[in-house]
PDB file of C-alpha atoms and ligand atoms in Angstrom:
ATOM      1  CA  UNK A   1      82.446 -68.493 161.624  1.00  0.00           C
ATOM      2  CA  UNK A   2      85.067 -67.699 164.324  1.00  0.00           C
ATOM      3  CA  UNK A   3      85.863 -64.191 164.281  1.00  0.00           C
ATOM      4  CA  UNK A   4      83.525 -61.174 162.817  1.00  0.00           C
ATOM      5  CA  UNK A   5      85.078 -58.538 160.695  1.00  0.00           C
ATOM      6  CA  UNK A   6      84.653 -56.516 163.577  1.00  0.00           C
ATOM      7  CA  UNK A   7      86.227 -58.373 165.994  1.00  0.00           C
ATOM      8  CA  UNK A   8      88.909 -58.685 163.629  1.00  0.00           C
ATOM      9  CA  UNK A   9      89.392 -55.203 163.289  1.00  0.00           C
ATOM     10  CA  UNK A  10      89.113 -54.330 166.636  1.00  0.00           C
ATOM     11  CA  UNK A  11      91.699 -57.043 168.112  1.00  0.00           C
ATOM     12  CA  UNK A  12      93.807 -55.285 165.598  1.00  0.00           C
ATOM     13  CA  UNK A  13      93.901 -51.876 166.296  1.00  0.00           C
ATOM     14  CA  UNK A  14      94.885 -53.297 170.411  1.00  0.00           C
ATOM     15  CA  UNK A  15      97.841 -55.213 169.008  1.00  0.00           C
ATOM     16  CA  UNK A  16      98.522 -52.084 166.734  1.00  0.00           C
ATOM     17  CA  UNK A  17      98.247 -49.294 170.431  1.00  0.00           C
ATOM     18  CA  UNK A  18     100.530 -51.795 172.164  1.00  0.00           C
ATOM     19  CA  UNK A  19     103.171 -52.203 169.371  1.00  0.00           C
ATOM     20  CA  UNK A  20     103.383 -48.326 169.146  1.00  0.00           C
ATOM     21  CA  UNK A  21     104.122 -48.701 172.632  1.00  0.00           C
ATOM     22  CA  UNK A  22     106.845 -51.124 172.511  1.00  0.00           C
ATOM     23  CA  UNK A  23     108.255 -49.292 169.098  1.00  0.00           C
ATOM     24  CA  UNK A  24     107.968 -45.719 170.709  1.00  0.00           C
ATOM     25  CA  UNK A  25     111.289 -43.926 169.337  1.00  0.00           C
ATOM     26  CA  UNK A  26     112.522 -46.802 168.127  1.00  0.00           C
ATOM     27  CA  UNK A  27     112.714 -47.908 164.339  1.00  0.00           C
ATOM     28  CA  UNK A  28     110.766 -51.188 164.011  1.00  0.00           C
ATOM     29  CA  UNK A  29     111.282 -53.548 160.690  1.00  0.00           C
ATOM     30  CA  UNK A  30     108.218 -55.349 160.695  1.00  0.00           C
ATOM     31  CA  UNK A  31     109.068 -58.557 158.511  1.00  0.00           C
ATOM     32  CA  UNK A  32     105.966 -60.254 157.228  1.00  0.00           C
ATOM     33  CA  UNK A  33     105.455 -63.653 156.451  1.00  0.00           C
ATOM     34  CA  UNK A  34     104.026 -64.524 152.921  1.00  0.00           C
ATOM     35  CA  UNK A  35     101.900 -65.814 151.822  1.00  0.00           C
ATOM     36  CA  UNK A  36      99.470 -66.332 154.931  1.00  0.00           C
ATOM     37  CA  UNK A  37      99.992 -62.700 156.832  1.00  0.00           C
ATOM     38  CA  UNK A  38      99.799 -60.001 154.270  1.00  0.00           C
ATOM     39  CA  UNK A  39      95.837 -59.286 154.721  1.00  0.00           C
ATOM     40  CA  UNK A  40      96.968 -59.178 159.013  1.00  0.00           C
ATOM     41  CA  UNK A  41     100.513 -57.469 158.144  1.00  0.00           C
ATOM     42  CA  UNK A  42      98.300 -54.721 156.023  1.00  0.00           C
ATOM     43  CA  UNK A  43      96.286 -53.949 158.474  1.00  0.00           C
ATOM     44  CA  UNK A  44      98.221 -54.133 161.375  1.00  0.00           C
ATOM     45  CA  UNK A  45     101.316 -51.486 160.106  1.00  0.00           C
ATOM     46  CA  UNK A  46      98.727 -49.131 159.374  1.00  0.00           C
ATOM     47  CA  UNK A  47      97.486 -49.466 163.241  1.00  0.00           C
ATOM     48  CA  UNK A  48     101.216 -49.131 164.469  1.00  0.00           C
ATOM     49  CA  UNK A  49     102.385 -44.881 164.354  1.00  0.00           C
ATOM     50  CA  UNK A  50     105.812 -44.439 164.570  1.00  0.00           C
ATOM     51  CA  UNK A  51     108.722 -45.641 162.301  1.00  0.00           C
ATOM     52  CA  UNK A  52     107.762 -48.886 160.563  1.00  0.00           C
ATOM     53  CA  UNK A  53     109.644 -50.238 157.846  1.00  0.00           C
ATOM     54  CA  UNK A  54     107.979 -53.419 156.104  1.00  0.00           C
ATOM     55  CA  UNK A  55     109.635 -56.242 154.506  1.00  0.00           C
ATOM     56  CA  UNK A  56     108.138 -59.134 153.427  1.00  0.00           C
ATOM     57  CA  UNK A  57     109.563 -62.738 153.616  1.00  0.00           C
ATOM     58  CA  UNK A  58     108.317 -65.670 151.677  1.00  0.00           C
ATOM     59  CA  UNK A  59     108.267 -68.933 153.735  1.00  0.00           C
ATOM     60  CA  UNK A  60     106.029 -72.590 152.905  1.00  0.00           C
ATOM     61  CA  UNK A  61     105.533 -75.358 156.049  1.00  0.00           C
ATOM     62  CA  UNK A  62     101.711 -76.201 155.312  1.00  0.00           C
ATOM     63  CA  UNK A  63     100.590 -78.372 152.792  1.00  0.00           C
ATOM     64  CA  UNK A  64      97.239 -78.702 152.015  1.00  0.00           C
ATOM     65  CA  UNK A  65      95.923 -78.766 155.809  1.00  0.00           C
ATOM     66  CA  UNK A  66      98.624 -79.983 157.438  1.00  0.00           C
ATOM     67  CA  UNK A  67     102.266 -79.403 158.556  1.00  0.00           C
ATOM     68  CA  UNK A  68     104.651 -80.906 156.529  1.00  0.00           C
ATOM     69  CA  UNK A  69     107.087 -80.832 159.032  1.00  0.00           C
ATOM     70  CA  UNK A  70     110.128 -78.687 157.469  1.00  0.00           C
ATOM     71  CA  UNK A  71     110.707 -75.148 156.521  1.00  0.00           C
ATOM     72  CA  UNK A  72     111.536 -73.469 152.892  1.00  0.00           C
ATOM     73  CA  UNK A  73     112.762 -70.172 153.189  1.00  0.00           C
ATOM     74  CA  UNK A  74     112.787 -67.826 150.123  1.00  0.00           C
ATOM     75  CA  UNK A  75     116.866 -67.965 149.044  1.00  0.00           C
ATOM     76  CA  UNK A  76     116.707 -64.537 147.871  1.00  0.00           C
ATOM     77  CA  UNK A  77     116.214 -62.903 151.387  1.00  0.00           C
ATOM     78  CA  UNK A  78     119.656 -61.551 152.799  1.00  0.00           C
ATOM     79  CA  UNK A  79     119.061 -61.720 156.135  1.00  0.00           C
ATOM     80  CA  UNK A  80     121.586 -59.116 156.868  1.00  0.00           C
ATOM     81  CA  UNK A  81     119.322 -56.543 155.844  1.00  0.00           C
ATOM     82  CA  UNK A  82     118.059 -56.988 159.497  1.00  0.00           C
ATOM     83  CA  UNK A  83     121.311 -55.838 161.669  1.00  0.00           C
ATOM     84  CA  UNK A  84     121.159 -53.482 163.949  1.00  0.00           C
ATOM     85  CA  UNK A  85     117.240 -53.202 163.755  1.00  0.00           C
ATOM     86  CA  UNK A  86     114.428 -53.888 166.072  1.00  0.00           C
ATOM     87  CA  UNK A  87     112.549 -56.770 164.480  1.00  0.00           C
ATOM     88  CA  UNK A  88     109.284 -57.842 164.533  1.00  0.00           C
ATOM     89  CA  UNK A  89     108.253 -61.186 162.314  1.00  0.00           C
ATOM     90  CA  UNK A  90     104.159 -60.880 161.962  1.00  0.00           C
ATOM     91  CA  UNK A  91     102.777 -63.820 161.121  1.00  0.00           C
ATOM     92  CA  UNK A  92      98.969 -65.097 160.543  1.00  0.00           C
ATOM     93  CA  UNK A  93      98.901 -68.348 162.692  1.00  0.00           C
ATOM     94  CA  UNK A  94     101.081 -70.086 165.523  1.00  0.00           C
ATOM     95  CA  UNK A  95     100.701 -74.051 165.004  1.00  0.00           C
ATOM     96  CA  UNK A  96     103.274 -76.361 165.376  1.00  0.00           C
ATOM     97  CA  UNK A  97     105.688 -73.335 165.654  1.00  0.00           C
ATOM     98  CA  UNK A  98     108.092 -74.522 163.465  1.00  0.00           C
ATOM     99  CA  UNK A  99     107.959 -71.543 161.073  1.00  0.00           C
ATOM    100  CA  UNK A 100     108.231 -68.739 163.972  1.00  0.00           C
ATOM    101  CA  UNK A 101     110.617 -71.209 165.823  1.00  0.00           C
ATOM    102  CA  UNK A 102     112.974 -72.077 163.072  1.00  0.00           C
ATOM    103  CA  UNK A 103     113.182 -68.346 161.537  1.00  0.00           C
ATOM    104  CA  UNK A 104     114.104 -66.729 165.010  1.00  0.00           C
ATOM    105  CA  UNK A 105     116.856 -68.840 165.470  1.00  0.00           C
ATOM    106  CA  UNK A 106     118.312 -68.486 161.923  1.00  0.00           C
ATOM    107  CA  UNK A 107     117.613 -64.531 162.231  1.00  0.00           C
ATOM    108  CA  UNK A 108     119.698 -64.796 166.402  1.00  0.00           C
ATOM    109  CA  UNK A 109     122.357 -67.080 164.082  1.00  0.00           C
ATOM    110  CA  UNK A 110     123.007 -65.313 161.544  1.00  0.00           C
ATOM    111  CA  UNK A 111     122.595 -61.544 161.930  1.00  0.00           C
ATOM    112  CA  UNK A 112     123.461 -58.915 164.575  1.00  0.00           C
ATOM    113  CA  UNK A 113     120.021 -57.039 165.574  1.00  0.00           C
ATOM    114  CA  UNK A 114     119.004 -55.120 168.178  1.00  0.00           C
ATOM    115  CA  UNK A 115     115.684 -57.247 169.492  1.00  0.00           C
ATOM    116  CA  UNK A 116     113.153 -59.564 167.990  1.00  0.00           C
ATOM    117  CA  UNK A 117     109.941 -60.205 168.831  1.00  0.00           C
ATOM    118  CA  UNK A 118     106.627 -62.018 166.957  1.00  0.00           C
ATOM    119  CA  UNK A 119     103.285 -61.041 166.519  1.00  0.00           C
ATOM    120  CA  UNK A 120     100.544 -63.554 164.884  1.00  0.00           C
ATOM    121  CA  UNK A 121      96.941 -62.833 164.760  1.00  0.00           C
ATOM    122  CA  UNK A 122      95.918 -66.813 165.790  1.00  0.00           C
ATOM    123  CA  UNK A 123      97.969 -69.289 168.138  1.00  0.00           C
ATOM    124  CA  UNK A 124      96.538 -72.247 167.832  1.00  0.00           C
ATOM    125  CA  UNK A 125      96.163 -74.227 171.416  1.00  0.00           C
ATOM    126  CA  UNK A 126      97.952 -77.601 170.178  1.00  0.00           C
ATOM    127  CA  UNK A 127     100.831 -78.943 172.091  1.00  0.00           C
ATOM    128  CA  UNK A 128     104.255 -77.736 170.607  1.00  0.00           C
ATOM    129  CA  UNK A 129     107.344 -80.144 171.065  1.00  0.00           C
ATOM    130  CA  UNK A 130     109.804 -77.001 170.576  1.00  0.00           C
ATOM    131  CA  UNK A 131     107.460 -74.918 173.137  1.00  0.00           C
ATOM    132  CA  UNK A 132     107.296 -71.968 171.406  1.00  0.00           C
ATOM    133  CA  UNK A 133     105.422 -68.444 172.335  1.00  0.00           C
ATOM    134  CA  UNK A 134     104.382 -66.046 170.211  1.00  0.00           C
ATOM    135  CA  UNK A 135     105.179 -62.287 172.098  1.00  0.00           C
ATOM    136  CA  UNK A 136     102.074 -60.767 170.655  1.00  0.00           C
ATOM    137  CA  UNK A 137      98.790 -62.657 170.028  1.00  0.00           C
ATOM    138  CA  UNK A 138      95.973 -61.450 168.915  1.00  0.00           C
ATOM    139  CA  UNK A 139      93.402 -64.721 169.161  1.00  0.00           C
ATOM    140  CA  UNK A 140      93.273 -68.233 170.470  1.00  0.00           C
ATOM    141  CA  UNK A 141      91.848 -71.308 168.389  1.00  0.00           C
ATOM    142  CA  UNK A 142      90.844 -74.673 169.058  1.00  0.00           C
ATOM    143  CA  UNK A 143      93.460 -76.945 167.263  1.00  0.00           C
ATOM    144  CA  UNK A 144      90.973 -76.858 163.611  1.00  0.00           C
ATOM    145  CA  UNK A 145      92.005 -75.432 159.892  1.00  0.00           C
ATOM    146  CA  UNK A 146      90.668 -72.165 159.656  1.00  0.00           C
ATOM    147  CA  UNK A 147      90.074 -70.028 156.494  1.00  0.00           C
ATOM    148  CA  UNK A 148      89.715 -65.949 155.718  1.00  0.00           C
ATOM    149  CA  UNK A 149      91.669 -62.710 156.637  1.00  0.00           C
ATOM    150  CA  UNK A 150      94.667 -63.770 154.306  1.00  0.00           C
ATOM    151  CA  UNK A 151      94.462 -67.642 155.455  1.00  0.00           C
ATOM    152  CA  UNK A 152      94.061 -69.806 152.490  1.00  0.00           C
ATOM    153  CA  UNK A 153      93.169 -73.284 151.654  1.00  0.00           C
ATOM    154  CA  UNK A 154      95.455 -74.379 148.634  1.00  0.00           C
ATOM    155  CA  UNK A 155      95.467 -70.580 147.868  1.00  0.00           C
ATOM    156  CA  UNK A 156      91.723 -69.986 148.253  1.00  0.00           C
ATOM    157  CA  UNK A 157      89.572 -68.221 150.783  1.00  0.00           C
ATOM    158  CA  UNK A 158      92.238 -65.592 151.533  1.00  0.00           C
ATOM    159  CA  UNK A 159      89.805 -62.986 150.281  1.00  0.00           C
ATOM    160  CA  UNK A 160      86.881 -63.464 152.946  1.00  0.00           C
ATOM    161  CA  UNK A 161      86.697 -60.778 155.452  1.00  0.00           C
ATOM    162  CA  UNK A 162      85.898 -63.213 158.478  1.00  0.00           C
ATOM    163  CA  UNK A 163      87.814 -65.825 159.795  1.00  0.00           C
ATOM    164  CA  UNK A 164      86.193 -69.152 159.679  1.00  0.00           C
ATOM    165  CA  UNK A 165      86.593 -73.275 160.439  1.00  0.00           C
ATOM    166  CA  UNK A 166      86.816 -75.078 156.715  1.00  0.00           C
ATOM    167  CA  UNK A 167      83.918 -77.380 156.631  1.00  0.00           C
ATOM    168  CA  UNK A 168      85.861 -80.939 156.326  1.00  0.00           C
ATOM    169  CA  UNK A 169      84.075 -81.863 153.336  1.00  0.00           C
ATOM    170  CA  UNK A 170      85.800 -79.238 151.583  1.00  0.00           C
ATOM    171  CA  UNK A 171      88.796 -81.330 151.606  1.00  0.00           C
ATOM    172  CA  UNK A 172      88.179 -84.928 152.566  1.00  0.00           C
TER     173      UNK A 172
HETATM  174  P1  5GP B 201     103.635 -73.798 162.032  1.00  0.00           P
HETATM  175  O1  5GP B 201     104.971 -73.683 161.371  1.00  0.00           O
HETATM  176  O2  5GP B 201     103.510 -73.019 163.320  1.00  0.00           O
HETATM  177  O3  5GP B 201     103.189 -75.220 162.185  1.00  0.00           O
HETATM  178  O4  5GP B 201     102.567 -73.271 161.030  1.00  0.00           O
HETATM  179  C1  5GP B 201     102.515 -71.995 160.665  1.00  0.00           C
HETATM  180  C2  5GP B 201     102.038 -71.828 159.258  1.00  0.00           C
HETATM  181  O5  5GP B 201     101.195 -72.898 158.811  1.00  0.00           O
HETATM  182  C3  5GP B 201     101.211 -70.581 159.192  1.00  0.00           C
HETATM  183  O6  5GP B 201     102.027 -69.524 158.790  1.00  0.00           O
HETATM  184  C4  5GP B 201     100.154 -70.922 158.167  1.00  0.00           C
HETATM  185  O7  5GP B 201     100.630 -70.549 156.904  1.00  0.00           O
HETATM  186  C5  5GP B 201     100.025 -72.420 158.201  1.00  0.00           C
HETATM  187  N1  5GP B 201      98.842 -72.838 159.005  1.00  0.00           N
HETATM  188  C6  5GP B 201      98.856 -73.396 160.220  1.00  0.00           C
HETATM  189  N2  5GP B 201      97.616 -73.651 160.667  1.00  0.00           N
HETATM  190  C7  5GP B 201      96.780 -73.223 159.699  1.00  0.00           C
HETATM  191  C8  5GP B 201      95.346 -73.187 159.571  1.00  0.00           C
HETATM  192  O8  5GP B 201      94.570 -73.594 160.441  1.00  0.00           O
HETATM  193  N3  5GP B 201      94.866 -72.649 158.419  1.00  0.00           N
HETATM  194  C9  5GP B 201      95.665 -72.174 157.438  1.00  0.00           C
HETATM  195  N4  5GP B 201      95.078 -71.683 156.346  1.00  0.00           N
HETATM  196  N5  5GP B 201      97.012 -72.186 157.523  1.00  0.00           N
HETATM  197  C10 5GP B 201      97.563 -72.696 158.638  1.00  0.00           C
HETATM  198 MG1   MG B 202     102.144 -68.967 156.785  1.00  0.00          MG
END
């Protein structure tokens, strides 16, 4: 176990006060990565007041409990939907940071919007070639493969409240 359902609720409202913040007056599109950040993205818009419009985005890098080193983006998503909005990519975990890394460059490519910024809940402290940020963070975490709170492995554990290390038995 790394992080209660408490803590995970709590870290979440902060991130939620200081987004309101940032979004005061403004109209935010908060564009969540699938599968991995719906549990976070749920939870998080409904911490955010103001006006939020979701959108969700459907993205694959991991493979079984590692990286696989490129990037599928859904094909359906017209990215122009984005243009002239403040936008805010939530995602569950910063690793190698080629999902958050890759996306923000297509979105500053290929549409005209007023700012971007990202959000995860977990940035994991590994070493990233592209060096990569994340604006808004919610925790750190050793560089393991963690489970719960909408993180899966091979599509399970998404549904446990906690977030937690997977035992390496579980897949070795
Ligand atoms: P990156 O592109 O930064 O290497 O990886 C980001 C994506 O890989 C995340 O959106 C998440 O789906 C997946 N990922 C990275 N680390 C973990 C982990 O420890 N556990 C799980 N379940 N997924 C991870
Ligand atoms: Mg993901």
């Amino acid at each position: 176990m790394l992080f209660t359902k408490g803590s995970i609720k709590k870290t979440v409202k902060t991130l939620g006060s200081v987004l309101t913040k940032k979004y005061k007056d403004k109209e935010v599109i908060v564009l969540s990565l699938l599968d991995g950040s719906f549990v976070f993205a749920a939870d998080l818009v409904r911490q955010i007041k103001g006006d939020v419009d979701v959108r969700f985005l459907k993205i694959k890098s991991y493979e079984g409990t590692e990286s696989s080193g490129s990037l599928v983006v859904a094909r359906d998503f017209d990215f122009r939907q984005l243009d002239n909005k403040h936008v805010l990519i939530v995602d569950d975990i910063l690793d190698t940071g080629l999902t958050l890394n890759t996306l923000c460059k297509q979105i500053r490519n290929e549409t005209e919007i007023l700012s971007l910024a990202t959000c995860v809940l977990l940035d994991k402290q590994v070493n990233r070639t592209n060096n990569f940020e994340a604006d808004y963070v919610g925790f750190k975490v050793q560089n393991e493969f963690v489970v719960g709170y909408g993180l899966d492995y091979n599509g399970k554990y998404r549904n446990l409240p906690f977030i937690g290390v997977l035992k390496e038995k579980v897949y070795r």
